[in-house]
Tab-separated table of C-alpha atoms in Angstrom:
chain	number	residue	atom	x	y	z
A	1	MET	CA	-15.448	5.165	3.267
A	2	ALA	CA	-16.843	3.167	6.144
A	3	SER	CA	-20.551	2.647	6.295
A	4	GLN	CA	-22.214	5.009	8.736
A	5	THR	CA	-25.122	4.637	11.125
A	6	ASP	CA	-27.337	7.103	12.945
A	7	ALA	CA	-27.086	5.196	16.208
A	8	PRO	CA	-24.451	6.618	18.607
A	9	PRO	CA	-21.494	4.277	19.153
A	10	THR	CA	-21.417	2.526	22.519
A	11	THR	CA	-18.782	3.274	25.149
A	12	GLU	CA	-17.139	-0.089	24.373
A	13	ILE	CA	-16.897	0.742	20.670
A	14	GLN	CA	-15.524	4.177	21.501
A	15	GLY	CA	-12.892	2.588	23.735
A	16	THR	CA	-11.822	0.184	21.009
A	17	LEU	CA	-11.654	3.046	18.505
A	18	ALA	CA	-9.555	5.131	20.895
A	19	ARG	CA	-7.101	2.267	21.460
A	20	ARG	CA	-6.766	1.573	17.734
A	21	PHE	CA	-6.265	5.260	17.066
A	22	ALA	CA	-3.516	5.534	19.691
A	23	ALA	CA	-1.754	2.355	18.519
A	24	THR	CA	-1.793	3.461	14.890
A	25	ARG	CA	-0.448	6.900	15.674
A	26	ARG	CA	2.310	5.386	17.848
A	27	LEU	CA	3.415	2.939	15.135
A	28	SER	CA	3.997	5.799	12.698
A	29	LEU	CA	6.369	7.426	15.165
A	30	ASP	CA	8.104	4.097	15.806
A	31	LEU	CA	8.733	3.733	12.060
A	32	VAL	CA	10.706	6.995	11.942
A	33	ALA	CA	12.496	6.575	15.276
A	34	THR	CA	15.792	5.609	13.609
A	35	LEU	CA	15.683	8.473	11.089
A	36	SER	CA	17.495	11.786	11.308
A	37	ASP	CA	15.741	15.005	10.387
A	38	ALA	CA	17.635	14.867	7.089
A	39	ASP	CA	16.474	11.284	6.431
A	40	ALA	CA	12.884	12.313	7.140
A	41	SER	CA	12.993	15.413	4.932
A	42	ALA	CA	14.476	14.070	1.686
A	43	GLN	CA	12.415	13.036	-1.356
A	44	SER	CA	13.995	10.576	-3.782
A	45	MET	CA	11.488	10.812	-6.653
A	46	PRO	CA	8.116	12.445	-7.429
A	47	ASP	CA	6.174	9.240	-6.648
A	48	ALA	CA	7.654	9.118	-3.142
A	49	SER	CA	7.225	11.527	-0.238
A	50	PRO	CA	9.508	12.383	2.696
A	51	ALA	CA	8.829	10.427	5.876
A	52	LYS	CA	8.165	13.712	7.637
A	53	TRP	CA	5.510	14.563	5.062
A	54	HIS	CA	3.673	11.278	5.724
A	55	LEU	CA	3.583	12.102	9.446
A	56	ALA	CA	2.285	15.570	8.663
A	57	HIS	CA	-0.259	14.650	5.990
A	58	THR	CA	-1.976	12.030	8.162
A	59	THR	CA	-2.169	14.641	10.930
A	60	TRP	CA	-3.609	17.223	8.525
A	61	PHE	CA	-6.257	14.673	7.516
A	62	LEU	CA	-7.405	14.270	11.126
A	63	GLU	CA	-7.226	17.945	11.983
A	64	THR	CA	-9.159	18.946	8.862
A	65	PHE	CA	-11.939	16.403	8.535
A	66	ILE	CA	-12.529	15.681	12.228
A	67	LEU	CA	-11.407	18.583	14.404
A	68	ARG	CA	-12.004	21.517	12.063
A	69	ASP	CA	-15.277	20.177	10.720
A	70	HIS	CA	-16.788	18.602	13.853
A	71	VAL	CA	-15.348	20.253	16.984
A	72	ALA	CA	-16.788	23.663	17.800
A	73	ASP	CA	-14.256	26.476	18.246
A	74	TYR	CA	-11.284	24.282	17.308
A	75	ARG	CA	-8.416	26.408	15.996
A	76	LEU	CA	-5.809	25.049	13.600
A	77	HIS	CA	-2.429	24.384	15.182
A	78	ASP	CA	-0.766	26.319	12.342
A	79	ALA	CA	-2.779	27.956	9.577
A	80	ARG	CA	0.108	27.439	7.110
A	81	TYR	CA	0.081	23.663	7.358
A	82	PRO	CA	-3.003	22.883	5.205
A	83	TYR	CA	-1.258	24.310	2.129
A	84	LEU	CA	1.889	22.278	2.851
A	85	PHE	CA	0.321	18.936	3.721
A	86	ASN	CA	-2.858	18.554	1.677
A	87	SER	CA	-2.181	15.762	-0.812
A	88	TYR	CA	-4.733	15.781	-3.633
A	89	TYR	CA	-8.004	17.100	-2.211
A	90	ASP	CA	-8.985	19.806	-4.673
A	91	ALA	CA	-12.007	20.744	-2.591
A	92	GLU	CA	-9.593	21.841	0.155
A	93	GLY	CA	-7.925	24.409	-2.074
A	94	PRO	CA	-4.413	24.919	-3.497
A	95	ARG	CA	-1.466	22.928	-2.168
A	96	HIS	CA	2.295	22.560	-2.358
A	97	ALA	CA	3.424	20.681	-5.484
A	98	ARG	CA	3.965	16.960	-4.902
A	99	PRO	CA	7.380	16.731	-6.656
A	100	GLN	CA	8.663	19.508	-4.374
A	101	ARG	CA	7.788	18.000	-0.998
A	102	GLY	CA	11.477	17.365	-0.372
A	103	LEU	CA	12.048	21.142	-0.307
A	104	LEU	CA	10.053	21.454	2.915
A	105	THR	CA	13.024	21.432	5.291
A	106	ARG	CA	10.831	23.412	7.674
A	107	PRO	CA	8.821	22.680	9.751
A	108	SER	CA	11.279	20.285	11.352
A	109	LEU	CA	10.600	16.681	12.285
A	110	ASP	CA	10.342	17.745	15.943
A	111	GLU	CA	7.784	20.420	15.065
A	112	ILE	CA	5.714	17.886	13.142
A	113	CYS	CA	5.771	15.541	16.135
A	114	ILE	CA	4.593	18.367	18.420
A	115	TRP	CA	1.698	19.014	16.029
A	116	ARG	CA	0.863	15.311	15.979
A	117	ALA	CA	0.717	15.218	19.784
A	118	HIS	CA	-1.561	18.275	19.814
A	119	VAL	CA	-3.972	16.733	17.289
A	120	ASP	CA	-3.915	13.317	18.969
A	121	THR	CA	-4.902	14.847	22.311
A	122	ALA	CA	-7.665	16.887	20.686
A	123	VAL	CA	-9.114	13.871	18.877
A	124	GLN	CA	-9.035	11.658	21.968
A	125	THR	CA	-10.648	14.393	24.055
A	126	ALA	CA	-13.378	15.041	21.514
A	127	LEU	CA	-14.100	11.404	20.633
A	128	PRO	CA	-16.866	10.642	23.210
A	129	ASP	CA	-18.936	13.641	22.065
A	130	LEU	CA	-18.411	13.317	18.321
A	131	PRO	CA	-21.428	12.445	16.147
A	132	PRO	CA	-21.449	9.043	14.435
A	133	ALA	CA	-20.352	10.544	11.112
A	134	ALA	CA	-17.261	12.057	12.735
A	135	GLN	CA	-16.420	8.823	14.559
A	136	ALA	CA	-16.631	7.034	11.199
A	137	LEU	CA	-14.064	9.549	9.949
A	138	ILE	CA	-11.729	8.538	12.784
A	139	GLU	CA	-11.993	4.970	11.502
A	140	LEU	CA	-11.222	6.238	8.020
A	141	GLY	CA	-8.302	8.220	9.457
A	142	ILE	CA	-6.863	5.062	11.028
A	143	GLU	CA	-7.121	3.136	7.765
A	144	HIS	CA	-5.685	6.109	5.884
A	145	GLU	CA	-2.690	6.285	8.225
A	146	GLN	CA	-2.070	2.552	7.858
A	147	GLN	CA	-1.842	3.070	4.109
A	148	HIS	CA	0.701	5.811	4.691
A	149	GLN	CA	2.721	3.613	7.059
A	150	GLU	CA	3.328	1.231	4.171
A	151	LEU	CA	4.108	4.119	1.836
A	152	LEU	CA	6.466	5.556	4.419
A	153	LEU	CA	8.447	2.299	4.511
A	154	THR	CA	8.657	1.930	0.751
A	155	ASP	CA	9.607	5.588	0.349
A	156	ILE	CA	12.400	5.258	2.932
A	157	LYS	CA	13.631	2.163	1.108
A	158	HIS	CA	13.716	4.013	-2.211
A	159	LEU	CA	15.522	6.957	-0.613
A	160	PHE	CA	18.171	4.826	1.104
A	161	ALA	CA	18.726	2.821	-2.091
A	162	GLN	CA	19.984	6.006	-3.783
A	163	ASN	CA	22.784	6.303	-1.224
A	164	PRO	CA	26.034	4.624	-2.380
A	165	ILE	CA	26.807	3.419	1.155
A	166	GLY	CA	23.533	1.444	1.259
A	167	PRO	CA	22.353	2.461	4.725
A	168	ALA	CA	20.038	0.236	6.752
A	169	ALA	CA	16.937	1.564	8.465
A	170	TRP	CA	17.049	-1.531	10.687
A	171	GLU	CA	19.715	-4.173	10.996
A	172	LYS	CA	18.667	-7.620	9.847
A	173	THR	CA	17.773	-10.108	12.577
A	174	GLY	CA	17.260	-13.849	12.468
A	175	ILE	CA	13.542	-13.368	13.102
A	176	ALA	CA	12.892	-10.877	10.313
A	177	CYS	CA	13.714	-12.887	7.198
A	178	GLU	CA	13.969	-16.579	8.036
A	179	VAL	CA	14.716	-18.695	4.955
A	180	ALA	CA	12.096	-21.389	4.380
A	181	PRO	CA	12.473	-24.486	2.225
A	182	PHE	CA	11.555	-23.995	-1.424
A	183	SER	CA	8.089	-25.321	-2.242
A	184	ALA	CA	7.020	-26.420	-5.700
A	185	MET	CA	4.331	-24.344	-7.390
A	186	LYS	CA	1.025	-26.189	-7.625
A	187	TRP	CA	-2.211	-25.335	-9.407
A	188	ILE	CA	-5.431	-25.035	-7.415
A	189	ALA	CA	-8.782	-24.874	-9.193
A	190	GLY	CA	-10.815	-21.775	-8.424
A	191	ALA	CA	-14.521	-21.083	-8.116
A	192	VAL	CA	-16.612	-21.311	-11.288
A	193	GLY	CA	-19.863	-19.579	-12.153
A	194	VAL	CA	-21.513	-16.586	-10.517
A	195	VAL	CA	-19.847	-15.355	-7.321
A	196	ALA	CA	-20.582	-12.342	-5.124
A	197	VAL	CA	-17.662	-9.911	-4.874
A	198	GLY	CA	-17.052	-6.633	-3.104
A	199	ARG	CA	-17.568	-5.607	0.486
A	200	ASP	CA	-20.900	-6.729	1.926
A	201	GLY	CA	-21.278	-3.809	4.348
A	202	ASP	CA	-20.108	-5.596	7.515
A	203	GLY	CA	-17.309	-3.505	9.043
A	204	PHE	CA	-15.023	-0.924	7.505
A	205	ALA	CA	-14.372	-0.776	3.778
A	206	PHE	CA	-13.124	1.870	1.395
A	207	ASP	CA	-15.720	3.170	-1.023
A	208	CYS	CA	-14.042	1.524	-4.039
A	209	GLU	CA	-14.657	-1.939	-2.521
A	210	GLY	CA	-18.376	-1.739	-3.213
A	211	PRO	CA	-21.145	-2.059	-4.030
A	212	ARG	CA	-21.228	-5.827	-3.688
A	213	HIS	CA	-22.245	-7.414	-6.962
A	214	ASP	CA	-22.105	-10.636	-8.971
A	215	ALA	CA	-19.195	-11.650	-11.197
A	216	LEU	CA	-18.991	-14.589	-13.605
A	217	LEU	CA	-15.881	-16.782	-13.352
A	218	ALA	CA	-14.814	-19.202	-16.072
A	219	PRO	CA	-12.945	-22.407	-15.137
A	220	HIS	CA	-9.458	-21.452	-13.958
A	221	ALA	CA	-6.700	-22.266	-11.507
A	222	LEU	CA	-4.436	-20.138	-9.333
A	223	ALA	CA	-0.831	-20.886	-8.445
A	224	SER	CA	-0.427	-22.082	-4.885
A	225	ARG	CA	2.102	-19.359	-4.070
A	226	PRO	CA	3.614	-16.191	-5.499
A	227	VAL	CA	6.407	-16.402	-8.058
A	228	SER	CA	9.798	-16.710	-6.356
A	229	ASN	CA	13.100	-14.922	-6.818
A	230	GLY	CA	14.590	-18.154	-8.126
A	231	GLU	CA	11.956	-18.471	-10.817
A	232	TRP	CA	12.515	-14.836	-11.765
A	233	GLN	CA	16.232	-15.521	-12.113
A	234	GLN	CA	15.314	-18.252	-14.614
A	235	PHE	CA	13.220	-15.720	-16.533
A	236	ILE	CA	16.203	-13.373	-16.684
A	237	ALA	CA	18.595	-16.158	-17.714
A	238	ASP	CA	16.227	-17.153	-20.513
A	239	GLY	CA	16.339	-13.648	-21.959
A	240	GLY	CA	12.955	-12.543	-20.635
A	241	TYR	CA	13.894	-8.870	-20.624
A	242	HIS	CA	15.167	-9.092	-24.202
A	243	THR	CA	12.280	-10.933	-25.868
A	244	PRO	CA	9.751	-8.433	-27.234
A	245	SER	CA	7.120	-11.079	-27.977
A	246	LEU	CA	6.571	-11.549	-24.238
A	247	TRP	CA	5.734	-7.915	-23.584
A	248	LEU	CA	2.789	-5.618	-24.032
A	249	SER	CA	3.649	-2.771	-26.395
A	250	ASP	CA	3.727	-0.170	-23.611
A	251	GLY	CA	5.744	-2.561	-21.461
A	252	TRP	CA	8.347	-3.153	-24.138
A	253	ALA	CA	8.677	0.605	-24.676
A	254	TRP	CA	9.165	1.008	-20.907
A	255	VAL	CA	11.800	-1.752	-20.756
A	256	GLN	CA	13.691	-0.201	-23.671
A	257	GLY	CA	13.351	3.391	-22.536
A	258	GLU	CA	14.327	2.738	-18.901
A	259	SER	CA	16.918	-0.023	-19.605
A	260	ILE	CA	15.098	-2.446	-17.303
A	261	ASP	CA	16.740	-5.858	-16.930
A	262	ALA	CA	15.775	-7.011	-13.407
A	263	PRO	CA	13.366	-6.189	-10.572
A	264	ALA	CA	13.985	-2.922	-8.763
A	265	TYR	CA	16.755	-3.042	-6.144
A	266	TRP	CA	18.482	-6.065	-7.739
A	267	ASP	CA	22.208	-5.981	-8.437
A	268	GLY	CA	23.462	-9.380	-9.556
A	269	ASP	CA	22.886	-11.860	-6.739
A	270	ARG	CA	22.075	-9.233	-4.130
A	271	GLN	CA	19.179	-6.859	-3.506
A	272	PHE	CA	18.708	-3.702	-1.494
A	273	THR	CA	16.410	-4.004	1.515
A	274	LEU	CA	15.468	-1.888	4.516
A	275	SER	CA	18.339	-3.726	6.198
A	276	GLY	CA	20.800	-2.650	3.497
A	277	TRP	CA	22.233	-4.907	0.800
A	278	GLN	CA	21.401	-8.604	1.289
A	279	ALA	CA	21.811	-11.801	-0.721
A	280	ILE	CA	18.766	-12.721	-2.815
A	281	ASP	CA	16.821	-15.609	-1.276
A	282	PRO	CA	15.727	-17.811	-4.241
A	283	ALA	CA	12.713	-19.177	-2.326
A	284	ALA	CA	11.297	-15.801	-1.274
A	285	PRO	CA	8.588	-14.122	-3.364
A	286	VAL	CA	9.944	-11.801	-6.019
A	287	THR	CA	9.029	-8.194	-5.320
A	288	HIS	CA	9.346	-4.676	-6.717
A	289	ILE	CA	8.131	-5.678	-10.145
A	290	SER	CA	5.825	-3.659	-12.387
A	291	PHE	CA	2.568	-4.795	-13.966
A	292	PHE	CA	4.449	-4.898	-17.254
A	293	GLU	CA	7.018	-7.299	-15.786
A	294	ALA	CA	4.355	-9.445	-14.124
A	295	ASP	CA	2.458	-9.776	-17.397
A	296	ALA	CA	5.616	-10.612	-19.370
A	297	PHE	CA	6.625	-13.282	-16.843
A	298	ALA	CA	3.154	-14.822	-17.027
A	299	SER	CA	3.453	-14.994	-20.830
A	300	TRP	CA	6.888	-16.598	-20.512
A	301	ALA	CA	5.503	-19.158	-18.053
A	302	GLY	CA	2.566	-20.062	-20.317
A	303	ALA	CA	0.100	-18.583	-17.868
A	304	ARG	CA	-1.657	-15.255	-17.242
A	305	LEU	CA	-2.437	-12.840	-14.446
A	306	PRO	CA	-5.525	-13.607	-12.354
A	307	THR	CA	-8.519	-11.309	-12.482
A	308	GLU	CA	-9.220	-9.479	-9.257
A	309	PHE	CA	-12.465	-11.456	-8.865
A	310	GLU	CA	-10.714	-14.817	-9.281
A	311	TRP	CA	-8.318	-13.682	-6.558
A	312	GLU	CA	-11.092	-12.448	-4.249
A	313	ALA	CA	-13.183	-15.580	-4.603
A	314	ALA	CA	-10.160	-17.701	-3.647
A	315	ALA	CA	-9.290	-15.497	-0.664
A	316	ALA	CA	-12.823	-15.097	0.681
A	317	THR	CA	-12.565	-17.968	3.186
A	318	LEU	CA	-8.962	-17.273	4.254
A	319	ASP	CA	-7.811	-15.275	7.278
A	320	PRO	CA	-6.722	-11.783	6.170
A	321	ALA	CA	-4.742	-11.343	9.391
A	322	ALA	CA	-2.535	-14.336	8.560
A	323	GLY	CA	0.781	-14.213	6.781
A	324	GLN	CA	3.765	-11.903	6.866
A	325	GLN	CA	2.502	-8.398	7.641
A	326	LEU	CA	3.694	-5.371	9.601
A	327	ASP	CA	3.394	-5.734	13.378
A	328	ALA	CA	6.071	-3.336	14.609
A	329	ALA	CA	8.940	-1.193	13.415
A	330	GLY	CA	11.820	-3.342	12.232
A	331	PRO	CA	13.281	-5.208	9.234
A	332	VAL	CA	10.755	-5.632	6.415
A	333	GLN	CA	11.355	-7.957	3.463
A	334	PRO	CA	9.221	-10.737	1.916
A	335	ALA	CA	10.162	-14.232	3.014
A	336	ALA	CA	9.153	-17.673	1.770
A	337	SER	CA	6.411	-19.533	3.595
A	338	ALA	CA	7.201	-22.710	5.510
A	339	ASP	CA	3.718	-23.995	4.622
A	340	ASP	CA	3.368	-25.741	1.255
A	341	THR	CA	-0.310	-26.703	1.434
A	342	GLY	CA	-3.242	-25.002	-0.244
A	343	LEU	CA	-3.106	-21.365	-1.261
A	344	GLN	CA	-0.105	-19.844	0.455
A	345	GLN	CA	0.686	-16.196	1.201
A	346	MET	CA	-2.567	-14.848	-0.198
A	347	PHE	CA	-2.361	-12.146	2.455
A	348	GLY	CA	0.888	-10.383	3.258
A	349	SER	CA	4.364	-10.907	1.768
A	350	VAL	CA	3.791	-9.117	-1.586
A	351	TRP	CA	0.961	-7.245	-3.275
A	352	GLU	CA	-0.149	-9.387	-6.217
A	353	TRP	CA	-0.796	-7.768	-9.587
A	354	THR	CA	-4.043	-8.764	-11.252
A	355	GLY	CA	-5.038	-8.304	-14.879
A	356	SER	CA	-7.992	-6.122	-13.855
A	357	ALA	CA	-8.182	-2.421	-14.545
A	358	TYR	CA	-8.980	-0.222	-11.555
A	359	ARG	CA	-12.485	0.892	-12.458
A	360	PRO	CA	-15.690	1.473	-10.463
A	361	TYR	CA	-18.033	-1.371	-9.597
A	362	PRO	CA	-21.616	-1.209	-10.900
A	363	GLY	CA	-23.525	1.373	-8.873
A	364	PHE	CA	-20.435	3.038	-7.401
A	365	ARG	CA	-20.946	6.605	-6.224
A	366	ALA	CA	-18.247	8.754	-4.650
A	367	ALA	CA	-19.128	10.233	-1.262
A	368	PRO	CA	-20.019	13.933	-1.200
A	369	GLY	CA	-17.418	16.489	-0.165
A	370	ALA	CA	-13.644	16.347	-0.093
A	371	VAL	CA	-13.434	12.797	1.308
A	372	GLY	CA	-15.206	11.636	-1.848
A	373	GLU	CA	-11.919	12.323	-3.655
A	374	TYR	CA	-10.237	9.500	-1.713
A	375	ASN	CA	-10.441	6.784	-4.379
A	376	GLY	CA	-12.887	7.469	-7.176
A	377	LYS	CA	-10.894	10.151	-8.961
A	378	PHE	CA	-8.059	7.693	-9.606
A	379	MET	CA	-10.083	5.112	-11.541
A	380	SER	CA	-8.203	5.629	-14.796
A	381	GLY	CA	-5.127	3.930	-16.254
A	382	GLN	CA	-4.261	1.868	-13.161
A	383	PHE	CA	-4.361	-1.851	-12.338
A	384	VAL	CA	-5.632	-3.613	-9.234
A	385	LEU	CA	-3.372	-5.420	-6.771
A	386	ARG	CA	-4.634	-7.719	-4.055
A	387	GLY	CA	-3.499	-9.273	-0.803
A	388	GLY	CA	-1.205	-6.802	0.971
A	389	SER	CA	2.490	-7.115	1.720
A	390	CYS	CA	5.044	-7.529	4.456
A	391	ALA	CA	4.799	-3.736	4.957
A	392	THR	CA	1.003	-3.650	5.343
A	393	PRO	CA	-0.072	-3.200	8.987
A	394	ARG	CA	-1.765	-6.326	10.280
A	395	GLY	CA	-5.501	-5.816	10.623
A	396	HIS	CA	-5.676	-3.525	7.606
A	397	LEU	CA	-6.537	-6.163	4.991
A	398	ARG	CA	-9.639	-8.026	3.831
A	399	ALA	CA	-10.502	-10.119	0.776
A	400	SER	CA	-12.310	-7.223	-0.925
A	401	TYR	CA	-9.428	-4.744	-0.489
A	402	ARG	CA	-8.365	-3.128	-3.784
A	403	ASN	CA	-4.957	-1.501	-4.101
A	404	PHE	CA	-4.036	0.189	-7.374
A	405	PHE	CA	-0.977	1.539	-9.148
A	406	TYR	CA	0.088	2.549	-12.630
A	407	PRO	CA	1.545	-0.326	-14.694
A	408	HIS	CA	5.145	0.968	-14.636
A	409	GLN	CA	5.349	1.547	-10.872
A	410	ARG	CA	7.313	-0.902	-8.740
A	411	TRP	CA	8.729	0.804	-5.657
A	412	GLN	CA	5.993	-0.850	-3.586
A	413	PHE	CA	6.310	-4.486	-2.423
A	414	THR	CA	4.621	-5.777	-5.588
A	415	GLY	CA	4.793	-9.375	-6.782
A	416	VAL	CA	2.753	-11.825	-8.839
A	417	ARG	CA	0.711	-15.005	-8.528
A	418	LEU	CA	-0.001	-16.825	-11.776
A	419	ALA	CA	-3.342	-18.020	-13.087
A	420	LYS	CA	-4.356	-20.194	-16.015
A	421	ASP	CA	-7.520	-21.191	-17.841
A	422	LEU	CA	-8.896	-24.699	-17.395
């Protein structure tokens, strides 16, 4: 959660918060503008959720933790909705089963949008009189919705990929996925010794990003850019998916059990994108790979995955708003960088798997109440990813940001940057 203060926010801060809130809520609607009610209601797998559900859940979050809890006499728009659109907050009571979200054909997309408008108006009206703790929850609600905007895009992509006609959410344009010249991978030495990592308390951060603490880094180097599609094609051609010595035991069992022989959405020399089927760009970062695949590729390349602290130390002086990130609804697919100097594409393009388990930092304590379930309860069996992707809303990232997924999952825009010991 964001750090909180007892001092009331100034009118200027309130105005900025109101504008960010409105812009975030509008972008979510823009992302579903091309979808039919059927598109927005379908669920392609248990890990994914219908687009309509994302719109509803983010609205439930605001209505529950801000309006219900902090606005006197507020009445829920529909008393049935909390059961339908609570995600995993046990403190909020029972909820509809996640794998069955696609069965919620009602309420309709239009009804969800009416609810959103009602909640948006109520939040904006209440904002000037809300206590600091509630205004901090609006900030959390914005960041929460930005996470769901990325999930919404990846879930739509997974859904459309199941359709034999390969529909496009947006037609490809020349601006969306410009092909850049291929740049050679270089090795850049990283920081050595004791470094401070984690959020330092200045500005918003999720609770799992702190407390700030010291980490010890051995001599190492990071690759100058993420691994490319072309390099992954070499891995495939060299039998990477058929060489058990490259794989962790669980990874090899996953490859065998799921008949994995390429990144998700690949079919020969083409890949499925939010603009339908497109030719694979060899220079673009490879994406939709699992932790297992990233680790096996690193072994094949004679390298390893970076630790999350090696990654953070390298990114600490870079601009988190730079790089290919989500600015508006439209075609989304990682593209190669035209820059071939220094560390490239640390932010945006693809989430980068690290070799670090998603566990609490020293001194971590979950916040009290239901919002304390946001991150801490998931610190088991998952690995940390850093840097964001082309589907991450710009302004959402920072060097201390920790994303996390299970090692077999790959429907997100996940890629890999190599590291090696020096």
